[in-house]
XYZ file of C-alpha atoms in Angstrom:
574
model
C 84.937 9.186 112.507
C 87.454 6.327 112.155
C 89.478 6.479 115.263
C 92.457 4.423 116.318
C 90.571 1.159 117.655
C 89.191 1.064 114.003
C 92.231 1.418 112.318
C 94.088 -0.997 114.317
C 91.110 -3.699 114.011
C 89.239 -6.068 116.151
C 92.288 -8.124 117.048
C 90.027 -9.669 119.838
C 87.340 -10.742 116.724
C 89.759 -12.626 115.458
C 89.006 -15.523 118.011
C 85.950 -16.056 116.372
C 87.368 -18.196 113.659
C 86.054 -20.558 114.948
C 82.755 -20.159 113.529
C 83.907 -20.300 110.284
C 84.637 -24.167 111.310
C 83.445 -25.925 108.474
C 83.364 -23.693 105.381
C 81.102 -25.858 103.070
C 78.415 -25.045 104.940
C 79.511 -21.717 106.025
C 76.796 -18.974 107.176
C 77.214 -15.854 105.363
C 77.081 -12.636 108.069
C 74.668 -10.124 106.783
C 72.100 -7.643 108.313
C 69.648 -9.497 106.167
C 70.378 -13.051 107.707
C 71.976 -16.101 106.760
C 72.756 -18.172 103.631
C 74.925 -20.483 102.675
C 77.826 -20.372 100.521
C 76.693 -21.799 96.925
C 78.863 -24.697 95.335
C 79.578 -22.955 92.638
C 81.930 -20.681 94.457
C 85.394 -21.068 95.397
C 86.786 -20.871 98.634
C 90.090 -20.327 99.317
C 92.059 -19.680 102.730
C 93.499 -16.188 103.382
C 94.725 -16.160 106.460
C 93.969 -13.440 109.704
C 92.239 -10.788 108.429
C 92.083 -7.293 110.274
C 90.649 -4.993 107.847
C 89.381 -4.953 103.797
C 89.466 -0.999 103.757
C 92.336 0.132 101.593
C 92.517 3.052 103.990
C 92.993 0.244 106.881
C 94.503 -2.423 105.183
C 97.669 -3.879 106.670
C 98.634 -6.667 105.851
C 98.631 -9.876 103.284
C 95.299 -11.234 103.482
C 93.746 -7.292 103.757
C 95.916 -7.394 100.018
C 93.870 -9.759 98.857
C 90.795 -8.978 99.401
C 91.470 -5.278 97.661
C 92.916 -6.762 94.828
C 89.601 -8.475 93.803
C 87.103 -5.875 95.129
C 89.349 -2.858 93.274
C 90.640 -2.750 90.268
C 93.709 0.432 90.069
C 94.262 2.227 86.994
C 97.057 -0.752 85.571
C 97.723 -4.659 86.441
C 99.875 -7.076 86.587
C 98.463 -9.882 84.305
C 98.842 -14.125 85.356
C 102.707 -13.116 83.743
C 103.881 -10.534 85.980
C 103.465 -8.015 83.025
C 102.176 -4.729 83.459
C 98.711 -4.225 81.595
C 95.579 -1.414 81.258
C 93.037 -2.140 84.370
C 91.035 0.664 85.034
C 92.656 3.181 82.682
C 92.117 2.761 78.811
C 95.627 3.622 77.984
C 98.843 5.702 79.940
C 101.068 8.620 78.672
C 104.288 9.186 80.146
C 105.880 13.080 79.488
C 109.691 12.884 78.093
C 110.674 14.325 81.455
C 108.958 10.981 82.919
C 106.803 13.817 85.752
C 103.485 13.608 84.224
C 101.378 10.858 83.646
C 97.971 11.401 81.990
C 95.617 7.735 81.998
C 92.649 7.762 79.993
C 89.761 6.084 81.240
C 86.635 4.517 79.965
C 83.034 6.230 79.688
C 81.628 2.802 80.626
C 83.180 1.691 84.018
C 80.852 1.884 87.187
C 81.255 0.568 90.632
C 79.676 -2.296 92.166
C 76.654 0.165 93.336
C 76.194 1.700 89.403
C 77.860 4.901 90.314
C 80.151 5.869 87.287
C 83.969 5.453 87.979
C 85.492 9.141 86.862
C 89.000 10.601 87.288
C 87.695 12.325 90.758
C 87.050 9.089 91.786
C 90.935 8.082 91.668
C 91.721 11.750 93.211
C 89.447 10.830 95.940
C 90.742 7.454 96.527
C 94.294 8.724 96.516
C 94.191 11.966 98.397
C 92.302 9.685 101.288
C 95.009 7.474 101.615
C 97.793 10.677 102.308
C 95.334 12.548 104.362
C 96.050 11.674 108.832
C 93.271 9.352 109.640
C 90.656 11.290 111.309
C 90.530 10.370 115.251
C 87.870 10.539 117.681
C 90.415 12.207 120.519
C 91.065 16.430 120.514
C 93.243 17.825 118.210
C 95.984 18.879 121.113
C 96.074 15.168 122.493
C 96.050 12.992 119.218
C 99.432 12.139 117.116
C 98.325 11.574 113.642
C 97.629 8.505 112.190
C 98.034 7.283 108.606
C 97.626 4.434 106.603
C 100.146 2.109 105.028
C 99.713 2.812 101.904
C 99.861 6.813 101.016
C 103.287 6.619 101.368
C 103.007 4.535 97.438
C 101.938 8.331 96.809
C 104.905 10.225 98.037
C 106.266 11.444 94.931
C 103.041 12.918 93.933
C 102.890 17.185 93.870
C 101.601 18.388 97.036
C 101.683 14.970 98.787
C 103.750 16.525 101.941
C 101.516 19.392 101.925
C 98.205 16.946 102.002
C 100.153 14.963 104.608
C 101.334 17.819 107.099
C 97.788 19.262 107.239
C 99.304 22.250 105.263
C 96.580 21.660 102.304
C 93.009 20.317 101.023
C 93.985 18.560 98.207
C 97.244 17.381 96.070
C 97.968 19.555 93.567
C 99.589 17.285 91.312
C 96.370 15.100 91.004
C 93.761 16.862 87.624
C 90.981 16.110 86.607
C 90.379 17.875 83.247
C 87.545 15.921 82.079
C 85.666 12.533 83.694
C 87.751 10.522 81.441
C 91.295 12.218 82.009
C 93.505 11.512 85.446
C 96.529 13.387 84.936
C 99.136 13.418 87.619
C 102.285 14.802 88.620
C 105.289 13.874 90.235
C 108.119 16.508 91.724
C 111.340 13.731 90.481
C 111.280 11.837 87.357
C 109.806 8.434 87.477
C 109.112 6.519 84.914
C 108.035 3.537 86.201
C 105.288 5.375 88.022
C 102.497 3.303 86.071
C 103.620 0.401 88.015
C 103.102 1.743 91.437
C 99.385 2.701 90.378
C 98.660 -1.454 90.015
C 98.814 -1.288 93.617
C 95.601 -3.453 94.711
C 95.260 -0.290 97.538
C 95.242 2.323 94.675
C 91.370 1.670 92.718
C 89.015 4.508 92.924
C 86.550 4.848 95.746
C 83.163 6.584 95.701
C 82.413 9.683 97.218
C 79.828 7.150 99.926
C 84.095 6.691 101.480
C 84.207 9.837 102.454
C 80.259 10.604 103.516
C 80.466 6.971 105.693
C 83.609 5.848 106.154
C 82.839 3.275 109.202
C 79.813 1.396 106.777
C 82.376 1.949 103.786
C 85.048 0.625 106.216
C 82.814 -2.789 106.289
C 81.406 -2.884 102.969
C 83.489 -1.303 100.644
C 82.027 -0.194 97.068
C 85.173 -0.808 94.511
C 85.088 -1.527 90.784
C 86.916 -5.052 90.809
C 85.826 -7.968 89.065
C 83.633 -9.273 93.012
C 81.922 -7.388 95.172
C 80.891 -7.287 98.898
C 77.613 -9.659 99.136
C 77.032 -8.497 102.892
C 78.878 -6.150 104.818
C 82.249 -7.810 106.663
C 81.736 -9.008 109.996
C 85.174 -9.113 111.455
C 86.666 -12.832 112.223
C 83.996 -14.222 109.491
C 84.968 -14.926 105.829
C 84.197 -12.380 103.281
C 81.739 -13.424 100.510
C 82.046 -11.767 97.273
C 80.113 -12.004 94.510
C 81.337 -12.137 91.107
C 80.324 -8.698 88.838
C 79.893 -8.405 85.453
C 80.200 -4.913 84.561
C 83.914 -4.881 85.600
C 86.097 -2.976 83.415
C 88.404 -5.589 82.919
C 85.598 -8.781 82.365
C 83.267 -10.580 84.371
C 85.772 -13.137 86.823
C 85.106 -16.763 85.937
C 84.173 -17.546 89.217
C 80.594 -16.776 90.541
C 81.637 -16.019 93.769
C 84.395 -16.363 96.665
C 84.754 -16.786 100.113
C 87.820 -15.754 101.546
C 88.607 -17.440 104.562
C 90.447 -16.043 107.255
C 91.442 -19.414 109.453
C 95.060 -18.144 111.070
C 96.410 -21.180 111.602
C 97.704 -23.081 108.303
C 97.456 -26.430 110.139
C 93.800 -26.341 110.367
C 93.164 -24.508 107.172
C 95.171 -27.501 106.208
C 92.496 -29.791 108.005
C 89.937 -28.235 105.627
C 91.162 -28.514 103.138
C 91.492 -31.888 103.341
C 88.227 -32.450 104.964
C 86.827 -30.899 101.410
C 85.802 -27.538 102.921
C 88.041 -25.265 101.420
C 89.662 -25.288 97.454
C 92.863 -23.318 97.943
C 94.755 -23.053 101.175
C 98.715 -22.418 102.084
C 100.789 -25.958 102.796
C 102.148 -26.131 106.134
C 105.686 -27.382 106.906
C 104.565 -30.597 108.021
C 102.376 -31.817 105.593
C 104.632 -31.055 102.330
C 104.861 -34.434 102.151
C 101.588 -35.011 102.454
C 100.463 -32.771 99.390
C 103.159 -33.991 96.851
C 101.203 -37.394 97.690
C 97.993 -35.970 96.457
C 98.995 -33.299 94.260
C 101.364 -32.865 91.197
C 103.796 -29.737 91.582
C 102.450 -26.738 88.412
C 105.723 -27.008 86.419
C 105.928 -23.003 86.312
C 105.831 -22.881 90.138
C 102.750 -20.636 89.978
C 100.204 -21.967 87.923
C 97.663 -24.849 89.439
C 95.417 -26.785 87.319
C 93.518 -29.978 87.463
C 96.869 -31.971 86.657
C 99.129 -29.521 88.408
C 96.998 -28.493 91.661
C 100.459 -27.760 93.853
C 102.374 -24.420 93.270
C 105.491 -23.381 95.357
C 107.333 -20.625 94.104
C 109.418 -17.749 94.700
C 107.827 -14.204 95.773
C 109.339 -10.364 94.939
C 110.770 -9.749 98.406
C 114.142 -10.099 99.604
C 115.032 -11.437 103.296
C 118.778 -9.753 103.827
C 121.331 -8.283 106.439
C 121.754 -4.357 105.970
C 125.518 -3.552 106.953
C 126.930 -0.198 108.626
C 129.419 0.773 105.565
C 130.430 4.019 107.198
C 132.002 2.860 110.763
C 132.774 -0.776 112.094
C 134.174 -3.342 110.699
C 131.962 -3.383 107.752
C 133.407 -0.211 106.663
C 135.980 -2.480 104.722
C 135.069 -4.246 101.614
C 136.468 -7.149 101.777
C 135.022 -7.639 105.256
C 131.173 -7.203 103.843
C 132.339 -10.068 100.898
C 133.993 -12.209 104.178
C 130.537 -11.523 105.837
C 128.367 -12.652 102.378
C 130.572 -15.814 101.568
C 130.069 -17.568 105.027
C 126.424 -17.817 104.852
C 125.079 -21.092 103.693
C 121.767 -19.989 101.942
C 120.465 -23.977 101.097
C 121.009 -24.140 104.894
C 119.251 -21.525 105.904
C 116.240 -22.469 103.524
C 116.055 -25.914 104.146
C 117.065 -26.328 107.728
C 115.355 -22.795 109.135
C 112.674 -21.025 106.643
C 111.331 -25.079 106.122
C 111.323 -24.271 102.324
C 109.240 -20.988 102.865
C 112.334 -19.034 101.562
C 114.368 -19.682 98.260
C 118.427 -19.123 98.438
C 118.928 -15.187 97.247
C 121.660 -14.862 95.321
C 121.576 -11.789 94.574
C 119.022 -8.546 95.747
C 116.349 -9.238 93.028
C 114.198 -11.912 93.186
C 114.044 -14.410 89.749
C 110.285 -13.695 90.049
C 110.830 -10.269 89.001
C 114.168 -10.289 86.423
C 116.235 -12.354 85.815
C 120.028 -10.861 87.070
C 123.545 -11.782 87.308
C 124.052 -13.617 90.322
C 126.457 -12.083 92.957
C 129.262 -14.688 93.323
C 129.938 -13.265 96.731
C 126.183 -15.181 97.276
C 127.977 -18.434 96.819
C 128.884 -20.243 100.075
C 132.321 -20.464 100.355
C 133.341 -20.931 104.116
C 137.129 -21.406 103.138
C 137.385 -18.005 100.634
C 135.456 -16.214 103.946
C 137.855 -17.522 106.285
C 141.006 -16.395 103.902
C 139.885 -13.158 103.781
C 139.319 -12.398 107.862
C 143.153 -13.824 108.329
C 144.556 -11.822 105.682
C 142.959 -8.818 106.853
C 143.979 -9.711 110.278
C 147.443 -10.658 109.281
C 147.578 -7.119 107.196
C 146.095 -5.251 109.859
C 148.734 -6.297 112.389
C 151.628 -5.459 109.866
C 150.319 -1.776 109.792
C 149.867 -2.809 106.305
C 145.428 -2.334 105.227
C 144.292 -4.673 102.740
C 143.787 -2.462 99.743
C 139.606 -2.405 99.558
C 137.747 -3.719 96.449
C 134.899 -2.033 94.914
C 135.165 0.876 97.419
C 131.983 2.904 97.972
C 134.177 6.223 97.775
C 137.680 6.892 96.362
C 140.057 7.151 99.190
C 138.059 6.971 102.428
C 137.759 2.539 102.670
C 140.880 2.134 101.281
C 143.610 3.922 103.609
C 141.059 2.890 106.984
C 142.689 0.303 108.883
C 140.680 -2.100 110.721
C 139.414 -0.566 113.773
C 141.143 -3.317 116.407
C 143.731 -5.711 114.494
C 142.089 -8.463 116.951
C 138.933 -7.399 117.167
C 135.782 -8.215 114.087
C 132.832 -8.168 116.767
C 129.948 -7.515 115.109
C 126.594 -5.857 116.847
C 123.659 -7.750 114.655
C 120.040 -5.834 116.095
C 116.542 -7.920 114.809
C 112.815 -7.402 115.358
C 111.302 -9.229 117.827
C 108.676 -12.087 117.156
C 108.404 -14.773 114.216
C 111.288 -16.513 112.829
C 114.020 -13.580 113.247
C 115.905 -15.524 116.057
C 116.282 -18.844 114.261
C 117.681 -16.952 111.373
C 119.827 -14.759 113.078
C 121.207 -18.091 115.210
C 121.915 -19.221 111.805
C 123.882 -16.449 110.498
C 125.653 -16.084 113.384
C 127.080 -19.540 113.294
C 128.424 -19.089 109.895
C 129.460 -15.552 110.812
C 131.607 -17.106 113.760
C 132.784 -19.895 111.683
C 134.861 -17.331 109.414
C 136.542 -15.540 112.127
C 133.765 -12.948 113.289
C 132.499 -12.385 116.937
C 128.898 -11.340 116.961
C 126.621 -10.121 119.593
C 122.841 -10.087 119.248
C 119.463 -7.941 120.137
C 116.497 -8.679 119.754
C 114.667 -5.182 119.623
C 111.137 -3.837 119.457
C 110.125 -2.132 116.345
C 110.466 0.808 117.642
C 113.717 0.425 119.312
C 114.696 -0.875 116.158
C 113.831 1.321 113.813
C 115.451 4.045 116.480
C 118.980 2.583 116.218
C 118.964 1.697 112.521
C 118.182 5.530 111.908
C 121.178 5.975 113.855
C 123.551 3.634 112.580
C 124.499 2.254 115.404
C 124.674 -1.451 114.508
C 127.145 -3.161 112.515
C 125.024 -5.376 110.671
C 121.004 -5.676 110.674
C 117.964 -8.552 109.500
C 115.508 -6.903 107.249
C 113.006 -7.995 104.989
C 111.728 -5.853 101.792
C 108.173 -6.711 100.837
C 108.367 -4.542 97.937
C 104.673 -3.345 97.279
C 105.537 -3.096 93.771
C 106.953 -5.910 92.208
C 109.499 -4.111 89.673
C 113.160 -4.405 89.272
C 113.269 -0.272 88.966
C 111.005 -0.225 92.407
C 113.214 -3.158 94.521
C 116.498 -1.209 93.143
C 115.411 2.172 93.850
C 114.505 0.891 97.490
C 117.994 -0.870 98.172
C 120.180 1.374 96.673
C 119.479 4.386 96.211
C 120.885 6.979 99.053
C 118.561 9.051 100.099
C 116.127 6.123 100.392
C 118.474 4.543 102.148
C 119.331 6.652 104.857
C 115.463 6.634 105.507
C 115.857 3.111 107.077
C 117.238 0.343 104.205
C 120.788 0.745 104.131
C 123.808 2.802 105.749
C 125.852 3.395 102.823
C 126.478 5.899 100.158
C 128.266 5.411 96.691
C 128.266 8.468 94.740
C 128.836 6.343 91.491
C 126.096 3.961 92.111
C 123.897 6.906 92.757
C 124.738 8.941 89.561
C 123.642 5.734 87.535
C 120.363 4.988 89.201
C 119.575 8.733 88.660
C 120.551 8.358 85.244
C 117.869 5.281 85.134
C 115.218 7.206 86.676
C 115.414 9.560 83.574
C 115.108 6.842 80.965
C 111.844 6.555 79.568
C 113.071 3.861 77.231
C 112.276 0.318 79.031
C 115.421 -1.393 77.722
C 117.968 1.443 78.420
C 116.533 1.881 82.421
C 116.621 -1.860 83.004
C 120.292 -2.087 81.129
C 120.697 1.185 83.534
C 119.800 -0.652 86.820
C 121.808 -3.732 85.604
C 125.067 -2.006 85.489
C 124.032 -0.385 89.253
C 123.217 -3.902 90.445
C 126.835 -4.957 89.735
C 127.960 -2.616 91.209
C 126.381 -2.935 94.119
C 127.379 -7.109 93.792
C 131.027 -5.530 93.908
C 130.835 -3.230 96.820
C 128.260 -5.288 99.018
C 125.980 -2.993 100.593
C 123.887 -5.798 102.109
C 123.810 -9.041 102.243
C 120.767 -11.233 100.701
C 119.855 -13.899 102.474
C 116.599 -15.781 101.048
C 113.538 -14.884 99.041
C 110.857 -15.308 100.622
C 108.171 -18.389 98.922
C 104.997 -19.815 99.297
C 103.409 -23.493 99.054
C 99.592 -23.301 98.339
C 97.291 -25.889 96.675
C 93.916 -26.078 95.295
C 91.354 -28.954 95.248
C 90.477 -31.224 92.330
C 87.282 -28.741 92.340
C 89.488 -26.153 90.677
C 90.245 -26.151 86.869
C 92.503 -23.365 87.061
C 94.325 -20.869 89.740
C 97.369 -19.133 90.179
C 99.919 -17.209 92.722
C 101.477 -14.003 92.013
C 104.874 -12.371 92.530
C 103.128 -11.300 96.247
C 101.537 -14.815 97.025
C 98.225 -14.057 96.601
C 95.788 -15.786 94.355
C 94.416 -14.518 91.049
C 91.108 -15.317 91.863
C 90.149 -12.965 88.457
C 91.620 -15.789 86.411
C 90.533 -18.459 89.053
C 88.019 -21.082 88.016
C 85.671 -23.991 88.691
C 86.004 -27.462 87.161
């Protein structure tokens, strides 16, 4: 049984890092003993690591090691395109509900066992099912992991999830070779959620074992486990030639999972590690000894330093139903006075790009928002006019209105009065930004008071909409445009914890892109919903978030994708 100490991970493991000191010569953990890391593999920095179960997996550096161990039934390829990983081929129904993958006779996993449609049911239905616990049934709240939720438009997902079933109905097996499954809502991008790394098929050893599998996990990707994890040691992988998609050009890996970038850093420098993130400081340092890859993404031995933009979106979520950001004009006053380059430069240290607009130019290219430009004097025009209006009895008329005739004929709550509540998570850089925003916020007029809130506390009062404005960040686990819209935009996702707005309009097109099978007419679709939203202002984007990483003149080739992690398929040796 898994119970919550597992599932959290061995936070207290992670202080022995230090024993990964010097990874040249880096002892492998095993039950079998020691040996040391070959030259001929690379070894690239990760960051902490907590867990490499996609049951368990939380976080960035968990991400990476699935996405080499597993390989899901489609990929994203070195150009962000979706491609065929574990599935021959995908068939989407004309009501965009069913999708039936076909998948090779041939494909094992790393232990010979033959990779069948069960073996994606399994994988799936594991990651919905509550986490079993060691405590009683009467005491225990249930537990699940991050991921399941990818599943949630599956058939019989809430069912699987509440306890109320054994299995998800809309997940078939006809034959070995045949995964056909189900969703209750048209979605026709559903191919692209299954490239999630935490979405490969698992044998049934997951379910016999799941604290060994928990350690050593048996996937189908392109490396597999050499020893079984032992937690705050690198994980050694070894490259496998019977995966679906090609033997990796690397012989092996060592993910390394030194916390702090400085000394990764160090390392790197000291020869001891390939690939490894570029700390703050030393930027300097590595455009000295590295050229920048032209593309922003892809390192080689005359381009070994890639900084470029990721999928997610950094971004104030505004209370459009009460407040004073129930007025339109006040949202675009609000979006004008932030000075992005500022905020990127001076705060994020060049770990964030400007957003000027929701979607990130890593996923699609979009039409800018020009409320995204910085224009302090426009922002400030607008707060005395509707002041000016306000105290003449006389409401600005709204533009872009979410509904027809409820912004429009709302005066401003106080003619005097624009204070602003902004809540944040506690913990990393939230207070720098938010000390940022609200300096350009004041500048134009506005009066803003700050909280810094637990998650929990957080989450509790954005649920309730009682905030006027709010810093989020969307790490979107799919990097599509249909997946980031459908996540900002759309209502009823929404009111589950993105945004507080509705826009019946902007609704009835998204729905209408949700039934387009047709690629071109559902990204045309979204488009038009996406200007929209640039005229009504919903949120406010603030930065996308980027990465700095480089690799050693060991490595001939490398690359990041839209998520920052490395392609360590496609990675390779001089």
């Amino acid at each position: 049984m898994i119970d919550r100490r597992t599932l959290c991970g061995a936070a207290m493991g992670i202080a022995a890092m230090s024993a990964l000191s010097a990874c040249g010569g880096q002892e492998g953990g095993s039950q079998g003993g020691a040996e040391t890391v070959p030259a001929s593999w690379l070894k690239c920095r990760v960051g902490k690591l907590s867990e490499i179960d996609p049951l368990l997996v939380q976080d960035r550096a968990g991400l990476q090691v699935l996405s080499v161990v597993f390989t899901p039934l489609m990929r994203f390829d070195a150009n962000g395109e979706l491609v065929p990983g574990a599935a021959l081929s995908c068939a989407v129904s004309d009501d965009a509900c069913t999708f039936t993958f076909k998948l090779p006779e041939h494909a094992v996993f790393h232990n010979g066992e033959r990779v069948t449609a069960s073996s994606f049911k399994i994988a799936w239905e594991r990651l919905v099912r509550a986490i079993p616990s060691g405590e009683s049934a009467s005491d225990a709240e249930p537990v699940f992991g991050r991921w399941g939720s990818l599943l949630h438009l599956v058939d019989g997902y809430a069912a699987l999830r509440a306890g109320r079933a054994s299995e998800m109905v809309g997940l078939r097996c006809p034959d070995d070779a045949t995964f056909v499954v189900t969703l209750t809502q048209p979605c026709p991008y559903f191919d692209h959620v299954t490239a999630h790394p935490a979405l490969g098929p698992v044998p049934a050893a997951a379910l016999a074992d799941p604290e060994a599998f928990a350690l050593k996990p048996v996937g189908n990707g392109p490396f597999a486990l050499k020893y079984p994890w032992e937690r705050g040691r690198g994980v050694m992988l070894a490259s496998f030639a019977d995966c679906v998609i090609g033997a990796p050009l690397a012989a092996g890996v060592l993910l390394d999972p030194m916390a702090d970038t400085v000394a990764a850093y160090k390392q790197f420098r000291a020869g001891n590690i390939d690939i490894t993130d570029v700390p703050v400081d030393q930027l300097s340092d590595a455009e000295d000894i590295a050229t920048p890859a032209p593309d922003g993404r892809s390192m080689a031995v005359d381009a070994r330093l890639a900084h470029g933009v990721e999928g997610g979106l950094l971004y104030l979520s505004l209370n459009c139903v009460s407040g004073v950001f129930s007025r339109p004009e006040m949202r675009r006053a609000a979006c004008l006075s932030v000075d992005r380059e500022a905020l990127c430069r001076k705060v994020l240290k060049f770990s964030g790009e400007p957003a000027l607009g929701p979607i990130s130019p890593r996923v699609a290219e979009i039409q800018p928002w020009d409320a995204c430009t910085y224009d302090p004097e426009g922002s400030l025009q607008l707060v005395e006019a509707a002041k000016l209006a306000a105290l003449q009895n006389d409401p600005v008329e709204g533009e872009g209105s979410a509904e027809e005739g409820t912004e429009t004929d709302a005066p401003l709550p106080d003619p005097l009065d624009l204070d602003i509540d902004l809540i944040y998570r506690k913990g990393g850089t939230g207070a720098r930004v938010v000390a940022h925003v609200v300096r350009d916020l004041e500048a134009a007029g506005f009066s803003v008071k700050t909280e810094a809130l637990d998650t929990d506390d957080f989450v509790k009062r954005y649920r309730a909409a009682e905030f006027d404005c709010a810093l989020r960040t969307l790490e979107p686990p799919v990097p599509a445009l249909e997946a980031i819209a459908d996540e900002l935009l759309t209502y009823d996702r929404s009111s589950a914890g993105i945004s507080v707005y509705r826009d019946e309009q902007l609704d009835h097109v998204l729905a209408e892109a949700c039934r387009a099978i047709d690629v071109a007419t559902r990204r045309a679709l979204i488009q038009d919903a996406l200007s929209m939203a640039g005229e009504s202002l919903p949120l406010i984007p603030l930065a996308h978030p980027a990465y700095t990483k480089i690799a050693s003149d060991r490595v001939a080739a490398s690359a990041v994708d839209a998520s920052g992690k490395i392609d360590l398929f496609a990675s390779e040796l001089v």
